[in-house]
GROMACS .gro file of C-alpha atoms in nm:
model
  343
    1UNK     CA    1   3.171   0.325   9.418
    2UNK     CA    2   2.797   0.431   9.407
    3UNK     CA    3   2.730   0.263   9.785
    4UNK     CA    4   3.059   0.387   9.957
    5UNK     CA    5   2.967   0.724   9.827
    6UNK     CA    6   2.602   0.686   9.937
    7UNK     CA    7   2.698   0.579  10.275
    8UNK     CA    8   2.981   0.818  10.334
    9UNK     CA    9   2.711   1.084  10.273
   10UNK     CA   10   2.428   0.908  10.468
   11UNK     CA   11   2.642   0.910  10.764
   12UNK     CA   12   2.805   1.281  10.714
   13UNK     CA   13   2.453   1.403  10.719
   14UNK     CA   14   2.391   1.166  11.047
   15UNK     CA   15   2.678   1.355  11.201
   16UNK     CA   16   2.459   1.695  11.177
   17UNK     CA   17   2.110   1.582  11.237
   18UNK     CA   18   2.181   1.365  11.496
   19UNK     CA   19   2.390   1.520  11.727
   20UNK     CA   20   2.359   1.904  11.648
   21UNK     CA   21   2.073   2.123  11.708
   22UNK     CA   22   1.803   2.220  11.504
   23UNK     CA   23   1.886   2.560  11.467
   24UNK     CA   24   2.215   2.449  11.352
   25UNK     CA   25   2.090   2.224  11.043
   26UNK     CA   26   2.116   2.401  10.767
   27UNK     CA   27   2.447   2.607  10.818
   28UNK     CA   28   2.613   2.264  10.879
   29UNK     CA   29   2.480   2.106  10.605
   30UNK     CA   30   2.569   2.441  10.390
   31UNK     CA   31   2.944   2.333  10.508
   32UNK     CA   32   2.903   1.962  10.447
   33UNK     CA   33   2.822   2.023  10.064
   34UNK     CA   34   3.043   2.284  10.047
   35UNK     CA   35   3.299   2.060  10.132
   36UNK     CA   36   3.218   1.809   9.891
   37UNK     CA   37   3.220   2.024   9.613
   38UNK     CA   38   3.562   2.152   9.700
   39UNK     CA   39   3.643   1.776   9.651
   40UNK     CA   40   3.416   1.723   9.321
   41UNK     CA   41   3.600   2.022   9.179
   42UNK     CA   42   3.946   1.928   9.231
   43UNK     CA   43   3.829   1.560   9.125
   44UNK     CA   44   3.707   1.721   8.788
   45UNK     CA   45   4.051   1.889   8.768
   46UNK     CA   46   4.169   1.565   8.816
   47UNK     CA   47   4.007   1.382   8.556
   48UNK     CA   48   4.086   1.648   8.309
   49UNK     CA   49   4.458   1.538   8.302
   50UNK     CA   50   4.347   1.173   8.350
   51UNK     CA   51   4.196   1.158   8.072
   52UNK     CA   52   4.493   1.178   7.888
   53UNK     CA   53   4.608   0.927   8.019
   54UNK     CA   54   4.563   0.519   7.964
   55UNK     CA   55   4.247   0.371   8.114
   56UNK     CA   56   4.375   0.119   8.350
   57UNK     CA   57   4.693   0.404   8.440
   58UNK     CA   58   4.357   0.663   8.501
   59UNK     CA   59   4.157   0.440   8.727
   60UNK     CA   60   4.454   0.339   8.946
   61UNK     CA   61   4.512   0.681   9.037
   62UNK     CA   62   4.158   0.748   9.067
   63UNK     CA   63   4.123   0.471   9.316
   64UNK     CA   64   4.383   0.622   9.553
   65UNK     CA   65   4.191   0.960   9.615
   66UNK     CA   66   3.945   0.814   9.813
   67UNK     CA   67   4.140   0.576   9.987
   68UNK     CA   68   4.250   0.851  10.167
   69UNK     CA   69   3.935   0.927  10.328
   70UNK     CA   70   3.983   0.620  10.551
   71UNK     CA   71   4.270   0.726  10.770
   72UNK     CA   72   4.164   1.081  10.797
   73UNK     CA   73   3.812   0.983  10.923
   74UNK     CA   74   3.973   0.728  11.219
   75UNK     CA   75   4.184   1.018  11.312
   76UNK     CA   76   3.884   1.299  11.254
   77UNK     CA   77   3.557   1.157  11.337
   78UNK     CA   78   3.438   1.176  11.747
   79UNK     CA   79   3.374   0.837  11.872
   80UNK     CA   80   3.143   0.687  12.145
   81UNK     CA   81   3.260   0.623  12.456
   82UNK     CA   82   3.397   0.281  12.533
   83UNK     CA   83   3.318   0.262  12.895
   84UNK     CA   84   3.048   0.034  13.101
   85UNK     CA   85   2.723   0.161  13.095
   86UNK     CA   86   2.546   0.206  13.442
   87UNK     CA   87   2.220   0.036  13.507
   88UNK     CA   88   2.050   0.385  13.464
   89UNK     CA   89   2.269   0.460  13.148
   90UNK     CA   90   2.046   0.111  13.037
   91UNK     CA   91   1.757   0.177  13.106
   92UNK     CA   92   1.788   0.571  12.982
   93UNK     CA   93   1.907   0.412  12.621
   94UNK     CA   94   1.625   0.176  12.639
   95UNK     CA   95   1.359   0.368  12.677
   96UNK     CA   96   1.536   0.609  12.412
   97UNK     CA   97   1.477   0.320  12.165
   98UNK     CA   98   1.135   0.288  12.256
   99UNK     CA   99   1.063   0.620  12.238
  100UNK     CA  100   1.318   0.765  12.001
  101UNK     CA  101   1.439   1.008  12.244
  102UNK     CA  102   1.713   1.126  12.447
  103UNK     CA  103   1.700   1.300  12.779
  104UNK     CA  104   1.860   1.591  12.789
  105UNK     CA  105   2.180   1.453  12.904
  106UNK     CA  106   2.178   1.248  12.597
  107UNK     CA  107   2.486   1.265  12.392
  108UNK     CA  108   2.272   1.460  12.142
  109UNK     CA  109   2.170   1.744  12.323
  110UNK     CA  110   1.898   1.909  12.435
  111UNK     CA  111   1.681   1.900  12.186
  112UNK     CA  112   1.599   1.561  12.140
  113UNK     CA  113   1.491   1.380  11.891
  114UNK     CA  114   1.699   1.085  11.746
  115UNK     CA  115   1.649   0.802  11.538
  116UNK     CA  116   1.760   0.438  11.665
  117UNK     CA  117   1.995   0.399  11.445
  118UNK     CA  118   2.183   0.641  11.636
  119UNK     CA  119   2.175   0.496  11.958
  120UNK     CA  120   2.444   0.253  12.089
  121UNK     CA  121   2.371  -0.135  12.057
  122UNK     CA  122   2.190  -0.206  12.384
  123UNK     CA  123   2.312  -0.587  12.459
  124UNK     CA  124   2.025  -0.812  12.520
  125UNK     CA  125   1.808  -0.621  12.348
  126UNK     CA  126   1.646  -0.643  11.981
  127UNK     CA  127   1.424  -0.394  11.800
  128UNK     CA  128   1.022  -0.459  11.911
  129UNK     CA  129   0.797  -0.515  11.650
  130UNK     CA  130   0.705  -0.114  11.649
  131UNK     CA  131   0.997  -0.005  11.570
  132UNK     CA  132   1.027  -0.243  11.270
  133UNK     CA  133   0.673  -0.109  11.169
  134UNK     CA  134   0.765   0.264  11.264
  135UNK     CA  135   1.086   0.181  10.965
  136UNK     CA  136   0.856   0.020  10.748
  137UNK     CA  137   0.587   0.285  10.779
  138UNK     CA  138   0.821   0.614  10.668
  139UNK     CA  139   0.709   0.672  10.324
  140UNK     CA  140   0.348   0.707  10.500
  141UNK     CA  141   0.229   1.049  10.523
  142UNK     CA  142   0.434   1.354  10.388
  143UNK     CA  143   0.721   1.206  10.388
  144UNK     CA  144   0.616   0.956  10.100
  145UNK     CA  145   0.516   1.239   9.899
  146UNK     CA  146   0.816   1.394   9.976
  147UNK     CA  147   0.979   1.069   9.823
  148UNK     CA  148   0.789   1.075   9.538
  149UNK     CA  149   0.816   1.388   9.393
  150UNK     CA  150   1.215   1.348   9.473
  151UNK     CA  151   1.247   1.037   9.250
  152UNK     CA  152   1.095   1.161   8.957
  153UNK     CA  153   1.294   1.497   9.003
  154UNK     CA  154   1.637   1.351   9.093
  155UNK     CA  155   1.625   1.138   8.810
  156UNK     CA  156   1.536   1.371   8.516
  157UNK     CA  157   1.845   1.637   8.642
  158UNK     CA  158   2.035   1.294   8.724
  159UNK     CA  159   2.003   1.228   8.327
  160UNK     CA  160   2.220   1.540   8.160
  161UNK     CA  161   2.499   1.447   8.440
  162UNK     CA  162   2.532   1.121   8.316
  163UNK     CA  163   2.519   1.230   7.942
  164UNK     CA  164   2.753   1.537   8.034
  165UNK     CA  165   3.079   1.501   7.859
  166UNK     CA  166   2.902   1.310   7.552
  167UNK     CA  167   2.638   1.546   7.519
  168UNK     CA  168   2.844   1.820   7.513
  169UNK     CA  169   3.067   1.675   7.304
  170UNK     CA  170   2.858   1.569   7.053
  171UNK     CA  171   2.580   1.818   7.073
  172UNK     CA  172   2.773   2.121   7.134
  173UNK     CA  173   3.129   2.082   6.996
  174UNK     CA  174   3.307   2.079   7.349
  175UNK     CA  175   3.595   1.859   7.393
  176UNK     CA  176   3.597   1.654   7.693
  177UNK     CA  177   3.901   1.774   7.876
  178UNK     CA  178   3.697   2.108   7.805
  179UNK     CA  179   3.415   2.039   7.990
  180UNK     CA  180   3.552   1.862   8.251
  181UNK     CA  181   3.756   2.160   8.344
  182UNK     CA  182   3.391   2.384   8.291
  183UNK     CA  183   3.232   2.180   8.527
  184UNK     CA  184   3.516   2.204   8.835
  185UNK     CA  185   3.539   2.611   8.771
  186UNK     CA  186   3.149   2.575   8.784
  187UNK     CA  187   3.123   2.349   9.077
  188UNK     CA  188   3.394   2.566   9.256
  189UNK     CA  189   3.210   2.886   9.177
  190UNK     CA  190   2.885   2.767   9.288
  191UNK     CA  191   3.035   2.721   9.685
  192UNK     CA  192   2.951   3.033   9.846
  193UNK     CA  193   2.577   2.945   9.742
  194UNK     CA  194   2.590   2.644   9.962
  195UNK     CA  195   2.634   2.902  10.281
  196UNK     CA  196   2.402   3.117  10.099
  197UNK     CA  197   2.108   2.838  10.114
  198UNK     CA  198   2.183   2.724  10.471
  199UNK     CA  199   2.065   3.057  10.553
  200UNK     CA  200   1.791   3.100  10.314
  201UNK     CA  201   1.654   2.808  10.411
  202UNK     CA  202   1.660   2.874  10.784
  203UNK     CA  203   1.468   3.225  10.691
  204UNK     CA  204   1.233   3.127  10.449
  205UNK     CA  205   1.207   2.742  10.516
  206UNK     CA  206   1.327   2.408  10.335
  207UNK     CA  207   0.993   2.364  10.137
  208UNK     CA  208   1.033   2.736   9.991
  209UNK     CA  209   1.374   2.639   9.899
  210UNK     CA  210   1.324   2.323   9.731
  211UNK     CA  211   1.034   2.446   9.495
  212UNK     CA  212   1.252   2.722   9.378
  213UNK     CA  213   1.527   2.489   9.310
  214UNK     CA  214   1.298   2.266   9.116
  215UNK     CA  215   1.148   2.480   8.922
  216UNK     CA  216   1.519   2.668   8.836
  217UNK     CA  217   1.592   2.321   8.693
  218UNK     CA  218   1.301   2.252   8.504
  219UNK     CA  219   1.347   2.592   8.294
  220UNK     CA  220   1.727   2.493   8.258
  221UNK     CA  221   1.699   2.175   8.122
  222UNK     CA  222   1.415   2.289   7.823
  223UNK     CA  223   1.678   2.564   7.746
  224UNK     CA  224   1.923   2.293   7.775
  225UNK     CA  225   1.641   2.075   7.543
  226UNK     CA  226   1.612   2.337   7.276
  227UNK     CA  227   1.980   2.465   7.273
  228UNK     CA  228   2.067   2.048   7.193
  229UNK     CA  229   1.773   2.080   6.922
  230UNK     CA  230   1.909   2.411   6.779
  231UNK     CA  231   2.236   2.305   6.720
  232UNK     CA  232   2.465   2.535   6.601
  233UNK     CA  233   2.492   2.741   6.951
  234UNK     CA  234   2.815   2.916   7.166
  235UNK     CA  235   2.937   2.659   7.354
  236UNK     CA  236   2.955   2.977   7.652
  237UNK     CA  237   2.539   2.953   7.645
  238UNK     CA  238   2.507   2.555   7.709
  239UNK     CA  239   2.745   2.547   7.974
  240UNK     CA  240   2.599   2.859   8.131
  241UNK     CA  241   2.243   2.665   8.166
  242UNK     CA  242   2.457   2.368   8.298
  243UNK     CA  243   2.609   2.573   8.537
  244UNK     CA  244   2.251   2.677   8.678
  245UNK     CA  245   2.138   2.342   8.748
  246UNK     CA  246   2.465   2.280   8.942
  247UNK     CA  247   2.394   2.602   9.134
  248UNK     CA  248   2.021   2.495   9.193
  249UNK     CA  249   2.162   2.165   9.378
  250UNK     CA  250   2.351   2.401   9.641
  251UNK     CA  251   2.011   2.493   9.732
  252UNK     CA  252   1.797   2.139   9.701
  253UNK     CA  253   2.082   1.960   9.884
  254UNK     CA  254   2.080   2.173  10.160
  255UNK     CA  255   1.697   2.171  10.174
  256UNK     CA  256   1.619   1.814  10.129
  257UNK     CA  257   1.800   1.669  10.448
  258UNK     CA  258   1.656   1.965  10.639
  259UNK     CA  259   1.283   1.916  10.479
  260UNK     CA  260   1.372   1.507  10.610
  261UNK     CA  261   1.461   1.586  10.974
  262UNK     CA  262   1.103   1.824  11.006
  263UNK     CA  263   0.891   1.548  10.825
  264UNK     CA  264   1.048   1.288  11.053
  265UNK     CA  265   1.138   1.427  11.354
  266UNK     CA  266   1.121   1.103  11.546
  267UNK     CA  267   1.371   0.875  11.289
  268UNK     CA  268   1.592   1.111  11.146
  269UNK     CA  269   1.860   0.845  11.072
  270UNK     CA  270   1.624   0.622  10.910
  271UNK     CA  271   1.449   0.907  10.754
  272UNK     CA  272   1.770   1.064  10.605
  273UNK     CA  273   1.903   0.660  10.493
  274UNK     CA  274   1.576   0.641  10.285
  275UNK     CA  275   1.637   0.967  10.115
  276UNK     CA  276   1.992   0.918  10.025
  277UNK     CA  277   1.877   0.542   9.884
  278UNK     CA  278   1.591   0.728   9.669
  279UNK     CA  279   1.874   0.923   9.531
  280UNK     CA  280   2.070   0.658   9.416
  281UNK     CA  281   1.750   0.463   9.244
  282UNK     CA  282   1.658   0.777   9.079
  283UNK     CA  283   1.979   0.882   8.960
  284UNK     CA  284   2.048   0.494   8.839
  285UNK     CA  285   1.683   0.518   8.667
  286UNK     CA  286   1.744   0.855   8.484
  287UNK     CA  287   2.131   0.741   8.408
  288UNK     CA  288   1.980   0.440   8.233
  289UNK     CA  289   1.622   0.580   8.095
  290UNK     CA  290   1.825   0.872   7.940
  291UNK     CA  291   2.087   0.716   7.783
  292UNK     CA  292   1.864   0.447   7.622
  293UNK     CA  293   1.624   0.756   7.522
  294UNK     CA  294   1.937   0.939   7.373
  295UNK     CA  295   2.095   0.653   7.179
  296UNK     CA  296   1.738   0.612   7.022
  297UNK     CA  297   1.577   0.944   6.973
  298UNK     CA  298   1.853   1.211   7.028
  299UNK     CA  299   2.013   1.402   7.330
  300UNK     CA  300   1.735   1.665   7.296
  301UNK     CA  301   1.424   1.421   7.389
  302UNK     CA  302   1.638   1.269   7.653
  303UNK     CA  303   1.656   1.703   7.832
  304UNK     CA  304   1.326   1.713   7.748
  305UNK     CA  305   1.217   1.395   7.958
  306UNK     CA  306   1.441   1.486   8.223
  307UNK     CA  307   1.245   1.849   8.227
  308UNK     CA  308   0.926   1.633   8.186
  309UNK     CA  309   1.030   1.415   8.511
  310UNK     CA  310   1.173   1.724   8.718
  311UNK     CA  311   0.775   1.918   8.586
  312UNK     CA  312   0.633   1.575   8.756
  313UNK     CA  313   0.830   1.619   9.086
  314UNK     CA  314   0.745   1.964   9.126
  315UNK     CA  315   0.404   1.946   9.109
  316UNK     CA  316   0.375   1.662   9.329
  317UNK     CA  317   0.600   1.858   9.551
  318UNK     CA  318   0.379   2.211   9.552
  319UNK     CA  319   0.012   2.016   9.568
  320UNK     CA  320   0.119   1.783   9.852
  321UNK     CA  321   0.434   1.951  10.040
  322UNK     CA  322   0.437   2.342   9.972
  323UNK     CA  323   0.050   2.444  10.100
  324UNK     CA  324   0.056   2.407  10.493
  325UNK     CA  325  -0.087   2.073  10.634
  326UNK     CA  326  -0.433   2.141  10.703
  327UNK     CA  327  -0.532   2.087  11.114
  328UNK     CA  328  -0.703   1.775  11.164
  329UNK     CA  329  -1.035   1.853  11.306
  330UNK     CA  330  -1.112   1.801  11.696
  331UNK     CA  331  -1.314   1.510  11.821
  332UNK     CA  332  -1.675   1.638  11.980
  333UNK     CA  333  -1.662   1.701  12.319
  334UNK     CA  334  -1.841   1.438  12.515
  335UNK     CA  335  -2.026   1.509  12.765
  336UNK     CA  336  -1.933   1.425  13.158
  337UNK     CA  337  -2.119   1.137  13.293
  338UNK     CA  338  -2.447   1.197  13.493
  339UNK     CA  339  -2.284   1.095  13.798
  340UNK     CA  340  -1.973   1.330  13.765
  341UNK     CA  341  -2.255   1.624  13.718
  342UNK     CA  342  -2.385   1.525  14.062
  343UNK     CA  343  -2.093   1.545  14.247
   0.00000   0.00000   0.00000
């Protein structure tokens, strides 16, 4: 479930980044995860009911929802064009995989840049040893940091959604078809932010963005912390802080593929595969971290650890990503030989 999910996404946000302009990345992407909230919200209506229901009666229906995805994206999705390629056609995708570029009559567009994985299979051909190197060598550079203060970050949010219905349940009194049916009105009220981010981050810029959604989540989940601590709390106040960190998302998943496609202009696909994959280790480390850190020390050190992870990502994001790259110096001028003087 985990990998078709991660895939389906990987290759939505492929769709946008390789094959629309710039300018165009961040409304898009507004409208991908605005779609996929509209479906997370009617799934958490969904499971509401199914919960009533017998487990194996409950995943059976579950398993048809996405099944529909399959027809609708042979019908929906553009597809390449089957014909022969010319002998310039050849050479033009060839030297795009060398260079990880498109002319401008490139199927992407005018403005250029696209990752291999992108490009057509070129028959006869195999990847050179720089492009294996160039994949290798992504998490060099700003990108890795980038990477690394994701994981951390990812991973302590990643920890209340896994604990969700227990947590509430246990910590604040809230019955599980309750909260499920909390978190769809939530997720469903939190999609006009998604359009709202696109075009925040456009204005102010995807690393602007980001830091203010990580730091949003960091103060949620110590309220979230304390409230477990406190105890005796309004359910309305728990779910309210909840509800913040699900409207921070609409702006860090908006930002983060955006942020990916400027650090990596020249493998976006690559680029935007690696961050995707970092999602799913982080959210699989902070699933399993802060359930093990729950069962043994209480839901409110497990928010507290994920606030302590998200405080880790942050910085690491605002020391390495958030101050302008400094300009690397210029080599000396050397001076013309004596004989180009003469003449």
């Amino acid at each position: 479930n985990g990998a078709g999910f991660a895939g389906a996404v990987t290759i939505a946000n492929l769709l946008i980044v390789e094959r629309r302009p710039e300018a165009e990345w961040n409304q898009r992407l507004g409208w991908l995860e605005t779609a996929l909230s509209v479906g997370q919200g009617g799934a958490l209506i969904l499971a509401a009911w199914l919960s009533t229901l017998g487990e194996r009666t409950g995943l059976s229906i579950a398993a048809l929802v996405p099944a529909a995805a399959v027809p609708l994206s042979l019908i929906l999705l553009p597809r390449r064009s089957t014909k022969p390629q010319t002998a310039l056609e050849g050479h033009t995708l060839r030297h795009a995989a060398a260079t990880h570029r498109l002319r401008n009559g490139g199927h992407t567009g005018e403005w250029g840049p696209v990752s291999p994985s992108g490009l057509p299979v070129v028959p006869g051909t195999r990847p050179s040893r720089h492009v294996l190197l160039t994949r290798l060598g992504l998490l060099r550079g700003r990108f890795g940091w980038m990477m690394a203060a994701w994981i951390p970050a990812y991973a302590g949010s990643a920890i209340v959604f896994a604990l969700y219905p227990v947590l509430f349940q246990h910590a604040f009194h809230v019955k599980p078809q309750t909260s499920s049916l909390a978190f769809a009105a939530i997720v469903l009220v939190s999609l006009p932010l998604f359009i709202v981010a696109g075009r925040v981050s456009q204005r102010r810029g995807p690393r602007v963005v980001m830091a203010g959604g990580l730091a949003a989540r960091v103060v949620l989940l110590a309220v979230l912390a304390i409230l477990a601590a406190t105890g005796s709390v309004p359910s309305a106040v728990p779910l309210a802080a909840f509800g913040g960190i699900i409207f921070a998302w609409s702006f860090l998943s908006v930002a983060s593929p955006g942020l990916t496609g400027q650090l990596v202009p020249q493998a976006e696909g690559e680029a935007q595969g690696v961050l995707n994959a970092a999602s799913g280790i982080a959210g699989f480390l902070g699933a399993v971290i802060g359930g093990a850190v729950a069962s043994a020390a209480g839901y409110p050190a497990a928010l507290a650890l994920g606030a302590a992870a998200t405080v880790a990502g942050l910085l690491i994001f605002v020391v390495r990503l958030l101050r302008p790259a400094r300009p690397r110096p210029r080599p000396p001028a050397t001076e013309p030989p004596r004989a180009a003087r003469a003449a």
